[in-house]
mmCIF file of C-alpha atoms in Angstrom:
data_model
loop_
_atom_site.group_PDB
_atom_site.id
_atom_site.type_symbol
_atom_site.label_atom_id
_atom_site.label_comp_id
_atom_site.label_asym_id
_atom_site.label_seq_id
_atom_site.Cartn_x
_atom_site.Cartn_y
_atom_site.Cartn_z
ATOM 1 C CA MET A 14 29.870 -36.084 -61.009
ATOM 2 C CA SER A 15 26.516 -36.441 -59.164
ATOM 3 C CA THR A 16 23.573 -35.596 -61.110
ATOM 4 C CA SER A 17 21.146 -35.384 -57.827
ATOM 5 C CA SER A 18 19.386 -32.071 -57.738
ATOM 6 C CA GLY A 19 19.385 -32.496 -53.802
ATOM 7 C CA LEU A 20 15.628 -33.479 -53.609
ATOM 8 C CA PRO A 21 14.120 -37.130 -53.938
ATOM 9 C CA PRO A 22 13.435 -38.195 -57.555
ATOM 10 C CA VAL A 23 10.629 -37.764 -59.396
ATOM 11 C CA ARG A 24 8.611 -40.778 -60.234
ATOM 12 C CA ALA A 25 7.532 -39.572 -63.781
ATOM 13 C CA ASN A 26 11.325 -38.810 -65.068
ATOM 14 C CA GLY A 27 11.986 -42.500 -64.666
ATOM 15 C CA VAL A 28 11.195 -45.992 -66.695
ATOM 16 C CA PHE A 29 9.843 -47.262 -63.082
ATOM 17 C CA ALA A 30 10.045 -46.302 -59.406
ATOM 18 C CA LEU A 31 10.062 -48.415 -55.999
ATOM 19 C CA SER A 32 9.066 -47.348 -52.844
ATOM 20 C CA ALA A 33 8.138 -48.060 -49.419
ATOM 21 C CA ASN A 34 7.190 -46.372 -45.849
ATOM 22 C CA ILE A 35 6.366 -47.364 -42.536
ATOM 23 C CA ILE A 36 5.778 -46.118 -39.127
ATOM 24 C CA ILE A 37 8.046 -46.913 -36.434
ATOM 25 C CA ASP A 38 7.384 -46.736 -32.635
ATOM 26 C CA ALA A 39 10.957 -44.782 -31.735
ATOM 27 C CA PRO A 40 12.272 -41.587 -32.161
ATOM 28 C CA ARG A 41 14.103 -40.301 -35.501
ATOM 29 C CA GLU A 42 17.486 -40.211 -33.556
ATOM 30 C CA LYS A 43 17.426 -44.063 -32.733
ATOM 31 C CA VAL A 44 16.032 -44.931 -36.465
ATOM 32 C CA TRP A 45 18.938 -42.688 -37.979
ATOM 33 C CA GLU A 46 21.515 -45.173 -36.014
ATOM 34 C CA VAL A 47 19.896 -48.102 -37.103
ATOM 35 C CA LEU A 48 19.790 -47.174 -40.875
ATOM 36 C CA MET A 49 22.946 -45.611 -41.002
ATOM 37 C CA ASP A 50 24.824 -48.928 -38.669
ATOM 38 C CA TRP A 51 25.827 -50.693 -41.967
ATOM 39 C CA LYS A 52 27.640 -52.909 -40.278
ATOM 40 C CA SER A 53 24.715 -54.286 -38.311
ATOM 41 C CA TYR A 54 22.649 -54.868 -41.806
ATOM 42 C CA ARG A 55 23.686 -58.263 -41.615
ATOM 43 C CA GLU A 56 21.933 -58.989 -38.284
ATOM 44 C CA TRP A 57 18.225 -57.615 -39.148
ATOM 45 C CA ASN A 58 18.034 -56.693 -43.313
ATOM 46 C CA ALA A 59 17.171 -59.725 -45.180
ATOM 47 C CA PHE A 60 17.712 -57.322 -48.248
ATOM 48 C CA VAL A 61 20.898 -55.503 -48.071
ATOM 49 C CA ARG A 62 22.981 -57.430 -45.413
ATOM 50 C CA ASN A 63 26.202 -55.273 -46.100
ATOM 51 C CA GLN A 64 26.890 -51.803 -47.141
ATOM 52 C CA GLN A 65 30.716 -50.263 -47.005
ATOM 53 C CA LEU A 66 32.519 -47.102 -48.568
ATOM 54 C CA THR A 67 35.271 -48.179 -50.900
ATOM 55 C CA ASP A 68 37.396 -45.993 -53.418
ATOM 56 C CA ALA A 69 36.532 -46.063 -57.305
ATOM 57 C CA ARG A 70 38.119 -49.345 -57.440
ATOM 58 C CA LYS A 71 35.800 -51.209 -54.521
ATOM 59 C CA ASN A 72 38.404 -51.635 -51.939
ATOM 60 C CA PRO A 73 37.218 -50.817 -48.280
ATOM 61 C CA LEU A 74 38.259 -48.107 -46.682
ATOM 62 C CA ALA A 75 39.245 -47.650 -43.063
ATOM 63 C CA ASP A 76 37.096 -44.719 -42.429
ATOM 64 C CA GLN A 77 33.727 -45.829 -42.925
ATOM 65 C CA THR A 78 32.280 -42.174 -42.065
ATOM 66 C CA PRO A 79 29.933 -41.516 -44.696
ATOM 67 C CA SER A 80 30.017 -38.195 -46.804
ATOM 68 C CA VAL A 81 28.283 -36.272 -50.111
ATOM 69 C CA GLY A 82 30.616 -37.782 -53.093
ATOM 70 C CA SER A 83 31.886 -41.323 -51.090
ATOM 71 C CA TYR A 84 31.999 -44.372 -52.891
ATOM 72 C CA LEU A 85 29.360 -47.215 -51.315
ATOM 73 C CA LEU A 86 29.546 -50.704 -52.074
ATOM 74 C CA ILE A 87 26.400 -52.669 -51.321
ATOM 75 C CA SER A 88 26.704 -56.049 -51.240
ATOM 76 C CA PRO A 89 25.105 -58.757 -50.980
ATOM 77 C CA VAL A 90 22.076 -57.864 -52.275
ATOM 78 C CA HIS A 91 19.359 -60.573 -51.548
ATOM 79 C CA ILE A 92 16.659 -60.169 -54.495
ATOM 80 C CA PRO A 93 14.193 -61.639 -52.891
ATOM 81 C CA PRO A 94 14.878 -60.756 -49.765
ATOM 82 C CA THR A 95 16.218 -63.484 -47.245
ATOM 83 C CA MET A 96 18.139 -63.683 -44.116
ATOM 84 C CA SER A 97 20.216 -66.855 -45.276
ATOM 85 C CA ASP A 98 23.834 -66.396 -47.131
ATOM 86 C CA LYS A 99 23.135 -69.679 -49.186
ATOM 87 C CA TRP A 100 20.927 -67.371 -51.535
ATOM 88 C CA LEU A 101 23.073 -66.061 -55.030
ATOM 89 C CA PRO A 102 23.046 -62.127 -54.263
ATOM 90 C CA SER A 103 24.167 -59.303 -56.115
ATOM 91 C CA SER A 104 25.604 -56.286 -55.660
ATOM 92 C CA ALA A 105 25.245 -52.328 -56.419
ATOM 93 C CA PHE A 106 28.144 -49.723 -56.716
ATOM 94 C CA GLU A 107 26.876 -46.169 -55.551
ATOM 95 C CA ARG A 108 28.059 -42.508 -55.030
ATOM 96 C CA ILE A 109 26.865 -40.971 -52.285
ATOM 97 C CA THR A 110 24.853 -37.772 -53.540
ATOM 98 C CA ALA A 111 23.112 -36.319 -50.281
ATOM 99 C CA LEU A 112 23.794 -36.612 -46.723
ATOM 100 C CA ASP A 113 21.677 -34.407 -44.294
ATOM 101 C CA ARG A 114 22.289 -35.686 -40.713
ATOM 102 C CA ASP A 115 19.963 -32.643 -39.450
ATOM 103 C CA ASN A 116 16.873 -33.917 -41.534
ATOM 104 C CA PHE A 117 17.578 -37.693 -41.683
ATOM 105 C CA ARG A 118 17.921 -38.069 -45.309
ATOM 106 C CA VAL A 119 20.514 -39.679 -47.057
ATOM 107 C CA ALA A 120 20.444 -41.024 -51.152
ATOM 108 C CA TRP A 121 22.980 -42.709 -53.554
ATOM 109 C CA GLU A 122 22.906 -43.219 -57.236
ATOM 110 C CA ASN A 123 24.444 -45.973 -59.090
ATOM 111 C CA ILE A 124 27.468 -45.246 -60.819
ATOM 112 C CA GLU A 125 28.040 -48.795 -62.448
ATOM 113 C CA MET A 126 26.987 -48.211 -66.006
ATOM 114 C CA PRO A 127 26.627 -44.862 -67.812
ATOM 115 C CA ARG A 128 23.749 -43.244 -66.989
ATOM 116 C CA TRP A 129 21.936 -43.625 -70.411
ATOM 117 C CA LEU A 130 21.785 -47.282 -69.787
ATOM 118 C CA LEU A 131 20.987 -47.410 -65.983
ATOM 119 C CA ASN A 132 20.408 -44.199 -63.484
ATOM 120 C CA ALA A 133 19.116 -44.948 -60.540
ATOM 121 C CA GLU A 134 18.787 -43.071 -57.466
ATOM 122 C CA ARG A 135 17.368 -43.905 -53.765
ATOM 123 C CA TRP A 136 16.617 -41.856 -51.184
ATOM 124 C CA GLN A 137 15.642 -42.759 -47.569
ATOM 125 C CA ALA A 138 14.010 -40.131 -44.902
ATOM 126 C CA LEU A 139 12.915 -39.869 -41.589
ATOM 127 C CA SER A 140 10.262 -37.652 -40.048
ATOM 128 C CA GLU A 141 8.410 -37.088 -37.099
ATOM 129 C CA VAL A 142 5.007 -38.566 -37.367
ATOM 130 C CA GLU A 143 2.632 -35.270 -36.515
ATOM 131 C CA GLY A 144 0.817 -35.747 -32.979
ATOM 132 C CA GLU A 145 2.367 -38.906 -32.427
ATOM 133 C CA PRO A 146 5.503 -37.870 -29.947
ATOM 134 C CA GLY A 147 8.280 -40.462 -30.226
ATOM 135 C CA LYS A 148 7.061 -42.267 -33.818
ATOM 136 C CA THR A 149 8.932 -41.961 -37.180
ATOM 137 C CA ARG A 150 7.954 -42.436 -40.644
ATOM 138 C CA TYR A 151 10.595 -44.327 -42.711
ATOM 139 C CA GLU A 152 10.063 -43.238 -46.655
ATOM 140 C CA THR A 153 12.105 -44.386 -49.439
ATOM 141 C CA ILE A 154 12.107 -44.096 -53.042
ATOM 142 C CA GLU A 155 14.118 -45.100 -56.041
ATOM 143 C CA VAL A 156 13.840 -44.078 -59.417
ATOM 144 C CA PHE A 157 15.378 -46.197 -62.148
ATOM 145 C CA GLY A 158 15.879 -44.768 -65.815
ATOM 146 C CA GLY A 159 17.855 -45.660 -69.217
ATOM 147 C CA VAL A 160 17.751 -48.748 -71.241
ATOM 148 C CA VAL A 161 18.413 -51.026 -68.960
ATOM 149 C CA ALA A 162 15.830 -49.537 -66.462
ATOM 150 C CA TYR A 163 13.059 -51.697 -68.712
ATOM 151 C CA ILE A 164 15.287 -54.842 -68.159
ATOM 152 C CA VAL A 165 15.307 -54.263 -64.335
ATOM 153 C CA LYS A 166 11.439 -53.904 -64.286
ATOM 154 C CA VAL A 167 10.584 -56.948 -66.458
ATOM 155 C CA LEU A 168 13.222 -59.260 -64.469
ATOM 156 C CA PHE A 169 13.635 -58.005 -60.894
ATOM 157 C CA ARG A 170 10.440 -55.621 -60.135
ATOM 158 C CA LYS A 171 8.904 -57.770 -57.920
ATOM 159 C CA GLY A 172 11.935 -58.828 -55.894
ATOM 160 C CA LEU A 173 12.984 -55.244 -55.634
ATOM 161 C CA ASN A 174 9.597 -54.349 -53.884
ATOM 162 C CA GLU A 175 9.364 -57.074 -51.467
ATOM 163 C CA GLY A 176 13.033 -56.357 -50.841
ATOM 164 C CA PHE A 177 12.078 -52.529 -49.910
ATOM 165 C CA ALA A 178 9.562 -53.993 -47.977
ATOM 166 C CA ALA A 179 11.087 -56.354 -46.233
ATOM 167 C CA MET A 180 14.306 -53.473 -45.021
ATOM 168 C CA ALA A 181 11.410 -51.437 -44.050
ATOM 169 C CA GLU A 182 9.943 -53.934 -41.899
ATOM 170 C CA GLY A 183 13.533 -55.036 -40.268
ATOM 171 C CA LEU A 184 14.330 -51.372 -39.397
ATOM 172 C CA LYS A 185 11.248 -51.187 -37.669
ATOM 173 C CA ARG A 186 11.820 -54.258 -35.660
ATOM 174 C CA ARG A 187 15.532 -53.467 -35.264
ATOM 175 C CA SER A 188 14.438 -49.656 -34.384
ATOM 176 C CA GLU A 189 11.705 -50.875 -31.670
ATOM 177 C CA GLU A 190 13.967 -53.648 -30.170
ATOM 178 C CA ARG A 191 16.681 -50.906 -29.431
ATOM 179 C CA GLN A 192 14.254 -48.321 -27.398
#
């Protein structure tokens, strides 16, 4: 069951947090289409190359329409980010905790390990840039907690930060190209 409060995680509640944000010269609806088109990630996202909905055993589902409670396999994940498929990728198994299409927000939490070992919740949100019609602010944050978070922080924080930045830049490029 989800432990999400329905709000973005608080940095102080974890061992460490990652975030990225960027202004995109495209309307929120267009950026949302790119962000939620997981099949196309391989074409533009150097960090997360693919995401797909699965059952609890990680078998892909025929219906790829996301909803709260859905299982999400994020694989491959490239740390550090690269468009090359020759890199040794990792993966993440998540459960969608929030999906608010009207407000352009989506979140998921890691479920591969018991929460006391590793808990991580990632939020992604799009907002209109005040006073700048047609521009969108993309924001993402992930807070890591649990015993394993200390290891992740030491070994992977730099690469994860690079990945978050690369995804934001890729989302910007792809969304602006699609105008």
